[in-house]
PDB file of C-alpha atoms and ligand atoms in Angstrom:
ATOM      1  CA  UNK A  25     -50.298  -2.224 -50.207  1.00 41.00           C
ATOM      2  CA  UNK A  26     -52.568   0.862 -48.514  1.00 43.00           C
ATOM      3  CA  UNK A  27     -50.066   3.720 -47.856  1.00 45.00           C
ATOM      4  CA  UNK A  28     -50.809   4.956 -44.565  1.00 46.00           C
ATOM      5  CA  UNK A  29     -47.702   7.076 -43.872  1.00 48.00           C
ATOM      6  CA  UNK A  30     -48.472   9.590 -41.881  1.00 49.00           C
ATOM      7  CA  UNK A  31     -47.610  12.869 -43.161  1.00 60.00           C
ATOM      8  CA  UNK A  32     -45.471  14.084 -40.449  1.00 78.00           C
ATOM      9  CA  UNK A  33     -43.655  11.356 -38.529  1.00 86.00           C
ATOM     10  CA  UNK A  34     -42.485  11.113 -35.013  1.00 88.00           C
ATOM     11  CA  UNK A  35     -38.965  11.527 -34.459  1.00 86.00           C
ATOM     12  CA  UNK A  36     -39.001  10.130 -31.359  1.00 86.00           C
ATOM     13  CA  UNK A  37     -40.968   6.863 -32.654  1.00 89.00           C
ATOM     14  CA  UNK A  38     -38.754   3.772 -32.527  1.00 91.00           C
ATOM     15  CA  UNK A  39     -38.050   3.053 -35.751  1.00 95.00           C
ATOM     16  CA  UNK A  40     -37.523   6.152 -37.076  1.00 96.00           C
ATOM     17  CA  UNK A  41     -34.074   7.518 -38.136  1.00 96.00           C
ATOM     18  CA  UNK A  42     -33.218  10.951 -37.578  1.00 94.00           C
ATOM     19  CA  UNK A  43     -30.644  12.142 -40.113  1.00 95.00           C
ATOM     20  CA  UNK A  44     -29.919  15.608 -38.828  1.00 94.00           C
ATOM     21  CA  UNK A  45     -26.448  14.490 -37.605  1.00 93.00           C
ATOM     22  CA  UNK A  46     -25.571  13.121 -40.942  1.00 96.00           C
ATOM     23  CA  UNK A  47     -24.059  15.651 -42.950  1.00 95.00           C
ATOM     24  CA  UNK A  48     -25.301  15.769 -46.571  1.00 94.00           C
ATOM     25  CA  UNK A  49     -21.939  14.947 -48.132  1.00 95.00           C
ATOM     26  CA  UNK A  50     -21.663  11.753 -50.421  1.00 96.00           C
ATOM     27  CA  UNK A  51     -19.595   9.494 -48.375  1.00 95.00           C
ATOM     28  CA  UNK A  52     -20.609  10.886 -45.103  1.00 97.00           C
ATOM     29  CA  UNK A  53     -21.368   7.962 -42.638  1.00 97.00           C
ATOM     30  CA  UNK A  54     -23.289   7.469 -39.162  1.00 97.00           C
ATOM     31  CA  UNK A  55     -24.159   4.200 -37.387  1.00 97.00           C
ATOM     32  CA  UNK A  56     -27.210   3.375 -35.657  1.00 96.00           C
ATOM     33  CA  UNK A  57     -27.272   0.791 -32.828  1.00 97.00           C
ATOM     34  CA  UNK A  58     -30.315   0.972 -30.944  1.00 96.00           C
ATOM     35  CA  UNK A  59     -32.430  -1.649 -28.853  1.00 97.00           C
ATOM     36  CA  UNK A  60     -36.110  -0.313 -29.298  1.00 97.00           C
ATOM     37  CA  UNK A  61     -39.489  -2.034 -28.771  1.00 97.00           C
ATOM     38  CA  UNK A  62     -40.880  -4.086 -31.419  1.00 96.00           C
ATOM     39  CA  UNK A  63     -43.861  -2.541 -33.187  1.00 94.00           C
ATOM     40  CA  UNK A  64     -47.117  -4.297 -33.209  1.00 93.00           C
ATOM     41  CA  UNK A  65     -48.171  -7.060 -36.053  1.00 90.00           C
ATOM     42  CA  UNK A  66     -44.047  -7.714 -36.817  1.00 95.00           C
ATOM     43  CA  UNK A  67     -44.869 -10.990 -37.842  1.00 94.00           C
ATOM     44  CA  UNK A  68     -47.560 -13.610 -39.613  1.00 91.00           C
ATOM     45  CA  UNK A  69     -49.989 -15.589 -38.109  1.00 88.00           C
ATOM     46  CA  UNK A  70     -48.855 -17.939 -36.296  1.00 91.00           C
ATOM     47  CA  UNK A  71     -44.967 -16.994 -35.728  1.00 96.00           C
ATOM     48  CA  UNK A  72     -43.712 -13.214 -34.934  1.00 97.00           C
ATOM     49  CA  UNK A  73     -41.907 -10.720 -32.522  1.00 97.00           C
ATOM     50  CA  UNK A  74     -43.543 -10.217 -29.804  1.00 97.00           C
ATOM     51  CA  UNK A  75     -44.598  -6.332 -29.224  1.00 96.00           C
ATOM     52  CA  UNK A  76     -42.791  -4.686 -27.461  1.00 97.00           C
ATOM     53  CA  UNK A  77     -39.737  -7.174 -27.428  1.00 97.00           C
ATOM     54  CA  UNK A  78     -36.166  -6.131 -27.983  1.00 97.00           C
ATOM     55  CA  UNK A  79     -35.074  -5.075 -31.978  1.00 97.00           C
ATOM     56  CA  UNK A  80     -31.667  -4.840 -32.601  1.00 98.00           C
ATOM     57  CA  UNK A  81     -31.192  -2.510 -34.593  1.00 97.00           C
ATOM     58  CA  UNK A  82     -27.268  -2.263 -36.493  1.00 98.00           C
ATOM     59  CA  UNK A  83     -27.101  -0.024 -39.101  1.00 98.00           C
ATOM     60  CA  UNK A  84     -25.368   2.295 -41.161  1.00 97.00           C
ATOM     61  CA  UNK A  85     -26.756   4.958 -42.445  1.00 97.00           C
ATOM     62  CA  UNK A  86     -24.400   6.582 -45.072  1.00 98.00           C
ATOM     63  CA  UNK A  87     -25.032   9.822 -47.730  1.00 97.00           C
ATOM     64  CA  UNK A  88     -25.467   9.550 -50.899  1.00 96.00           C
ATOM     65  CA  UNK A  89     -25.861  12.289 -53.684  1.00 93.00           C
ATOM     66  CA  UNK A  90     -30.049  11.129 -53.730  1.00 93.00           C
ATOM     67  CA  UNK A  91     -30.076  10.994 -50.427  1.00 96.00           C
ATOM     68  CA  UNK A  92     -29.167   8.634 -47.746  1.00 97.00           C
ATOM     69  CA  UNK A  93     -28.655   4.935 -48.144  1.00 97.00           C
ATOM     70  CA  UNK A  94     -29.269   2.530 -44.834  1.00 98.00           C
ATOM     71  CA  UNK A  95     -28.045  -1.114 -44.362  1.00 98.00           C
ATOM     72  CA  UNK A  96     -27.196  -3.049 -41.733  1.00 98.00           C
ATOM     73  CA  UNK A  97     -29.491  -5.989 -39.718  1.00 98.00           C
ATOM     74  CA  UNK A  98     -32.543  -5.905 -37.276  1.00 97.00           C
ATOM     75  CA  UNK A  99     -32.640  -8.823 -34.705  1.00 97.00           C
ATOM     76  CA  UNK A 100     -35.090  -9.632 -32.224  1.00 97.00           C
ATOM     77  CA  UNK A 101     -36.453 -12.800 -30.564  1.00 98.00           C
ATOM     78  CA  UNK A 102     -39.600 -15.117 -32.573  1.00 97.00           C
ATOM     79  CA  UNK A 103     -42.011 -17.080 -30.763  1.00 97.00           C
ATOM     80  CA  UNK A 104     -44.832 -18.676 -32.272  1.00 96.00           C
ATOM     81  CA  UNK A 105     -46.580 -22.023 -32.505  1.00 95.00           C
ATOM     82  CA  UNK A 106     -45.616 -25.048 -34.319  1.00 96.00           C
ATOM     83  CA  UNK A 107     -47.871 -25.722 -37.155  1.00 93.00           C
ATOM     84  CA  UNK A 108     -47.812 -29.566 -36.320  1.00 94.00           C
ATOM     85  CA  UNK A 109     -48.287 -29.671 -32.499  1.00 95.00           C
ATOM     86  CA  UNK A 110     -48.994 -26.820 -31.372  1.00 92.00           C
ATOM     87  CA  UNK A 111     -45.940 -26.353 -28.643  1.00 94.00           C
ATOM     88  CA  UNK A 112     -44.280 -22.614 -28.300  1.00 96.00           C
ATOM     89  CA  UNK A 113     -41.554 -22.036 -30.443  1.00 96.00           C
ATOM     90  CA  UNK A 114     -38.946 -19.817 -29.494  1.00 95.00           C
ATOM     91  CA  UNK A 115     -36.122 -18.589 -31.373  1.00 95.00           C
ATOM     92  CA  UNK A 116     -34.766 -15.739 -32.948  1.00 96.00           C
ATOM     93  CA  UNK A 117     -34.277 -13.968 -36.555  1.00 96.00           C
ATOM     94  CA  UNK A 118     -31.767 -11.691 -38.098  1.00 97.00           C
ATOM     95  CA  UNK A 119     -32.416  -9.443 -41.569  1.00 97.00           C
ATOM     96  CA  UNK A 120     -30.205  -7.605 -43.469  1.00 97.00           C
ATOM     97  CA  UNK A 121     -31.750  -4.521 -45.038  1.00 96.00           C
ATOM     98  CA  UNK A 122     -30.525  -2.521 -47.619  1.00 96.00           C
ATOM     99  CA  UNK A 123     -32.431   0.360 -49.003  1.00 95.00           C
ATOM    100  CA  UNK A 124     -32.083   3.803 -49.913  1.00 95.00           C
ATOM    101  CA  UNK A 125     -34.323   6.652 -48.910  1.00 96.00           C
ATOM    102  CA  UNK A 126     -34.739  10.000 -51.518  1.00 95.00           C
ATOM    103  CA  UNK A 127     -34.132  13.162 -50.748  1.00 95.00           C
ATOM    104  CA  UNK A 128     -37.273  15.497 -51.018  1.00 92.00           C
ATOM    105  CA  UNK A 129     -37.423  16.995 -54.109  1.00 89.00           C
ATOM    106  CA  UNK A 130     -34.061  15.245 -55.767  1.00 90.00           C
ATOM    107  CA  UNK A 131     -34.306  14.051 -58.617  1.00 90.00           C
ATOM    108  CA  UNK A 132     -34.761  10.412 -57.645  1.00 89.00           C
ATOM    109  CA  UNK A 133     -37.593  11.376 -55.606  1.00 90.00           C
ATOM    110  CA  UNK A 134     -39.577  13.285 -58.807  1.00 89.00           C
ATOM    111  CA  UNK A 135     -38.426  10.060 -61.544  1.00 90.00           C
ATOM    112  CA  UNK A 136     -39.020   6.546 -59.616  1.00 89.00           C
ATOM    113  CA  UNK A 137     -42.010   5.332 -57.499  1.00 88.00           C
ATOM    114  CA  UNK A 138     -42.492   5.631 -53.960  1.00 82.00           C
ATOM    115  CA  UNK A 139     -42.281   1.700 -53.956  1.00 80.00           C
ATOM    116  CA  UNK A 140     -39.362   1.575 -55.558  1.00 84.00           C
ATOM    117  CA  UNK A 141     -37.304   3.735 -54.144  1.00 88.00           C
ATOM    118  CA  UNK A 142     -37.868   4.808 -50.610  1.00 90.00           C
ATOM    119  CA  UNK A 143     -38.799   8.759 -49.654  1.00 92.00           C
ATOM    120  CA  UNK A 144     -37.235  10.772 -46.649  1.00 94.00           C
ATOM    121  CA  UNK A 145     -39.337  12.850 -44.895  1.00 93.00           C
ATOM    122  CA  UNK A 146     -37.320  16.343 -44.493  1.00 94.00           C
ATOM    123  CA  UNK A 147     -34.284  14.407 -42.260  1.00 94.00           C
ATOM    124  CA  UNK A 148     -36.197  11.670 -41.203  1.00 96.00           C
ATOM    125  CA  UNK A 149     -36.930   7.820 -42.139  1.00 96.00           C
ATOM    126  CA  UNK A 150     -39.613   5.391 -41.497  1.00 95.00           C
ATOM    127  CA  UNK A 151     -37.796   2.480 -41.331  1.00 95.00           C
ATOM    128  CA  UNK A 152     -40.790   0.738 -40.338  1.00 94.00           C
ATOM    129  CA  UNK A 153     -42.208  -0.839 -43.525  1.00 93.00           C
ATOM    130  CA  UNK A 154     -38.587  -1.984 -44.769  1.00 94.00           C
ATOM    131  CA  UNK A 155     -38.388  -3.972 -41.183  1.00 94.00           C
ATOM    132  CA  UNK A 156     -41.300  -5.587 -41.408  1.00 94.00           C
ATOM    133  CA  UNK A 157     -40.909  -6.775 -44.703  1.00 94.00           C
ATOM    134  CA  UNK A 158     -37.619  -8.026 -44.246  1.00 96.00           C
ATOM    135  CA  UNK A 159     -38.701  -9.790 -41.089  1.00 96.00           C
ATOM    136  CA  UNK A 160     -41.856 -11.153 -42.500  1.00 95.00           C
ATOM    137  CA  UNK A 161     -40.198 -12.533 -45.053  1.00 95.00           C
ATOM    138  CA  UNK A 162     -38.009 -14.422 -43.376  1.00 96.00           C
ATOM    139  CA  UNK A 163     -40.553 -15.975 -41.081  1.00 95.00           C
ATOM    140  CA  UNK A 164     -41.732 -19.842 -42.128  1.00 91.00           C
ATOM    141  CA  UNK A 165     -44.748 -19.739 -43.364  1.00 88.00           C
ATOM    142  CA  UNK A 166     -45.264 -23.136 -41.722  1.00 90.00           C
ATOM    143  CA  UNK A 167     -43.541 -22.674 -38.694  1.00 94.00           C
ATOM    144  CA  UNK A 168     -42.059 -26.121 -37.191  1.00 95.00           C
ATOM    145  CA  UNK A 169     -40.477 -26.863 -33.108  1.00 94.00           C
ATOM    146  CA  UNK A 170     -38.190 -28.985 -34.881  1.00 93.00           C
ATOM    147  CA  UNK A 171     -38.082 -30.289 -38.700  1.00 92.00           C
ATOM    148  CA  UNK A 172     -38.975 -34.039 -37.896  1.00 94.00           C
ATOM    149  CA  UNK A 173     -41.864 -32.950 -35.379  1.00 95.00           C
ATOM    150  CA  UNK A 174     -44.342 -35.886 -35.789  1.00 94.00           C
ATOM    151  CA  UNK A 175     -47.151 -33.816 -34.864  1.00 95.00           C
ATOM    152  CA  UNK A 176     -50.159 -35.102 -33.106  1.00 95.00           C
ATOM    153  CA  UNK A 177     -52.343 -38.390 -33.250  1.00 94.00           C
ATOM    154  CA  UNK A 178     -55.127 -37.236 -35.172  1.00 91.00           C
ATOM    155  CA  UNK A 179     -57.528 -39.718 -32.878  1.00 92.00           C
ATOM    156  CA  UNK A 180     -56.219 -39.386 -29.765  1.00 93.00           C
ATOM    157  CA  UNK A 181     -53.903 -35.404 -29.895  1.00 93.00           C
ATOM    158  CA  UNK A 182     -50.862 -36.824 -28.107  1.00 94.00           C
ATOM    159  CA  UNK A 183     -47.802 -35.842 -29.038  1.00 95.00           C
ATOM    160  CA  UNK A 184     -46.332 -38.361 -31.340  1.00 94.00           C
ATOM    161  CA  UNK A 185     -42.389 -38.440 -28.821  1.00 93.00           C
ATOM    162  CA  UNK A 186     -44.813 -39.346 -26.150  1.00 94.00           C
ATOM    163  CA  UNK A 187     -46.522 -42.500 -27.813  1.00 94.00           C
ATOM    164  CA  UNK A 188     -45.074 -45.849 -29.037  1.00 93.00           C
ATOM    165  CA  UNK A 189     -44.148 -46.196 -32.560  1.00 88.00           C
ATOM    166  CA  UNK A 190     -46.819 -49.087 -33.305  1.00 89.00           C
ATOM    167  CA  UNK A 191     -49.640 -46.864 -31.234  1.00 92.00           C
ATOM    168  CA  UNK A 192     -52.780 -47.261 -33.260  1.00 89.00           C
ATOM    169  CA  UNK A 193     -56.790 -46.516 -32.549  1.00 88.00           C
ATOM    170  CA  UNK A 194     -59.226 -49.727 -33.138  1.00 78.00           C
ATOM    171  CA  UNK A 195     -61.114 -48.391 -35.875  1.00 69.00           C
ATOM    172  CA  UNK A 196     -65.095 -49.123 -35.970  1.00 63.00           C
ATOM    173  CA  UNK A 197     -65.852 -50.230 -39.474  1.00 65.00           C
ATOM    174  CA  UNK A 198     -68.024 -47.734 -41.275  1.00 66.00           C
ATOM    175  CA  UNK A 199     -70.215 -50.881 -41.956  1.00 66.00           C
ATOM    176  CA  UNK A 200     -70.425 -52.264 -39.471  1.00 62.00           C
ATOM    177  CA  UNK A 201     -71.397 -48.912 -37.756  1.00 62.00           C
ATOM    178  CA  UNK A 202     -74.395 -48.358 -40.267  1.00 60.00           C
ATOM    179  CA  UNK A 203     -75.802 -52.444 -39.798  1.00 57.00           C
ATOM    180  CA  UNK A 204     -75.846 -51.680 -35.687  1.00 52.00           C
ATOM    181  CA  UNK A 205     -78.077 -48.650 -36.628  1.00 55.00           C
ATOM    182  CA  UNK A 206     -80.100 -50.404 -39.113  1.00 53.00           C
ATOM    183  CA  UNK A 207     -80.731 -52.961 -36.435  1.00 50.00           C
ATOM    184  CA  UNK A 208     -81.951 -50.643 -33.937  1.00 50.00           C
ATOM    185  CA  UNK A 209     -83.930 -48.983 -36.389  1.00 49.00           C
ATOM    186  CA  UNK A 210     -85.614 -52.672 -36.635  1.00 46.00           C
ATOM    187  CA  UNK A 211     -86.229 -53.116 -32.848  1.00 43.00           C
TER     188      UNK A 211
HETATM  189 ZN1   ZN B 973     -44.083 -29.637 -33.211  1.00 97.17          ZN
HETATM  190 ZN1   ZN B 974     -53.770 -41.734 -30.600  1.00 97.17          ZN
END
């Protein structure tokens, strides 16, 4: 995955944690229970949170001696197309996330990877690439209104609830499509 943390990051920006009210004491705990705007691209192609919709965020954010360890769920509302037919799908998914952030210059930080172990930036967190993997994740990949959706009539594109169950297109033989041409062709 590119890294394209910034090097500084905005307090102020949604998902971002500011741990300056956590005290750096193993065992020390805050909560976090925010509604903020959903980021941009928090999603796959054809299902997703909208931007700018309402996260939940509910978390804990709690100290540990490498730094500070946040869990808890982000909610917000899906919509997206069904893979089948096409209609709006709306609905809703919840992650848990669990992941713990290093302390600059702890140990942890200077023995595991940045991609194994997530980095704090002096008291803050970019909670931002945890969320989205959780919630992409969690997506379908092949997004359905409802499991038994019968899709579309490949000849016709109505909805398979709106047609009878012996509906059926009279199919021009292949042949007999190529003789009609042939006998043109001889006129
Ligand atoms: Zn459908
Ligand atoms: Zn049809």
């Amino acid at each position: 995955m590119p890294k394209n943390s910034p090097n500084s990051l905005d307090p102020r920006s949604p998902l971002v944690l500011d741990t300056r009210e956590l005290p750096r004491r193993p065992g020390a705990l805050r909560t976090v229970e925010r509604v903020v705007p959903a980021p941009s691209d928090l999603g796959v192609e054809l299902i997703g949170v909208p931007e700018g919709a309402d996260l939940d965020l509910d978390l804990r954010m709690e100290s540990v001696s490498e730094g500070v360890l946040v869990s808890g769920t982000v909610s917000g509302p899906i919509r997206g197309e069904c893979g089948r037919c096409l209609r709006e799908i709306n609905d809703s998914v919840t992650v848990t996330i669990q992941e713990l952030y290093a302390y600059e210059n702890s140990t942890t930080d200077a023995t595991t990877e940045e991609d194994e172990v997530g980095r704090m930036q002096g008291d803050l967190i970019d909670l931002e690439p945890t969320s989205r993997d959780a919630v992409v994740l969690a997506l379908p990949t092949n997004p359905l209104c409802r499991q038994d959706c019968p899709g579309l009539c490949p000849d016709c594109g109505v909805h398979g609830d709106d047609l009878p169950a012996d509906h059926s297109h009279q199919q021009v033989d292949p042949r007999w499509a190529g003789l009609s041409k042939l006998t043109r062709t001889e006129e």
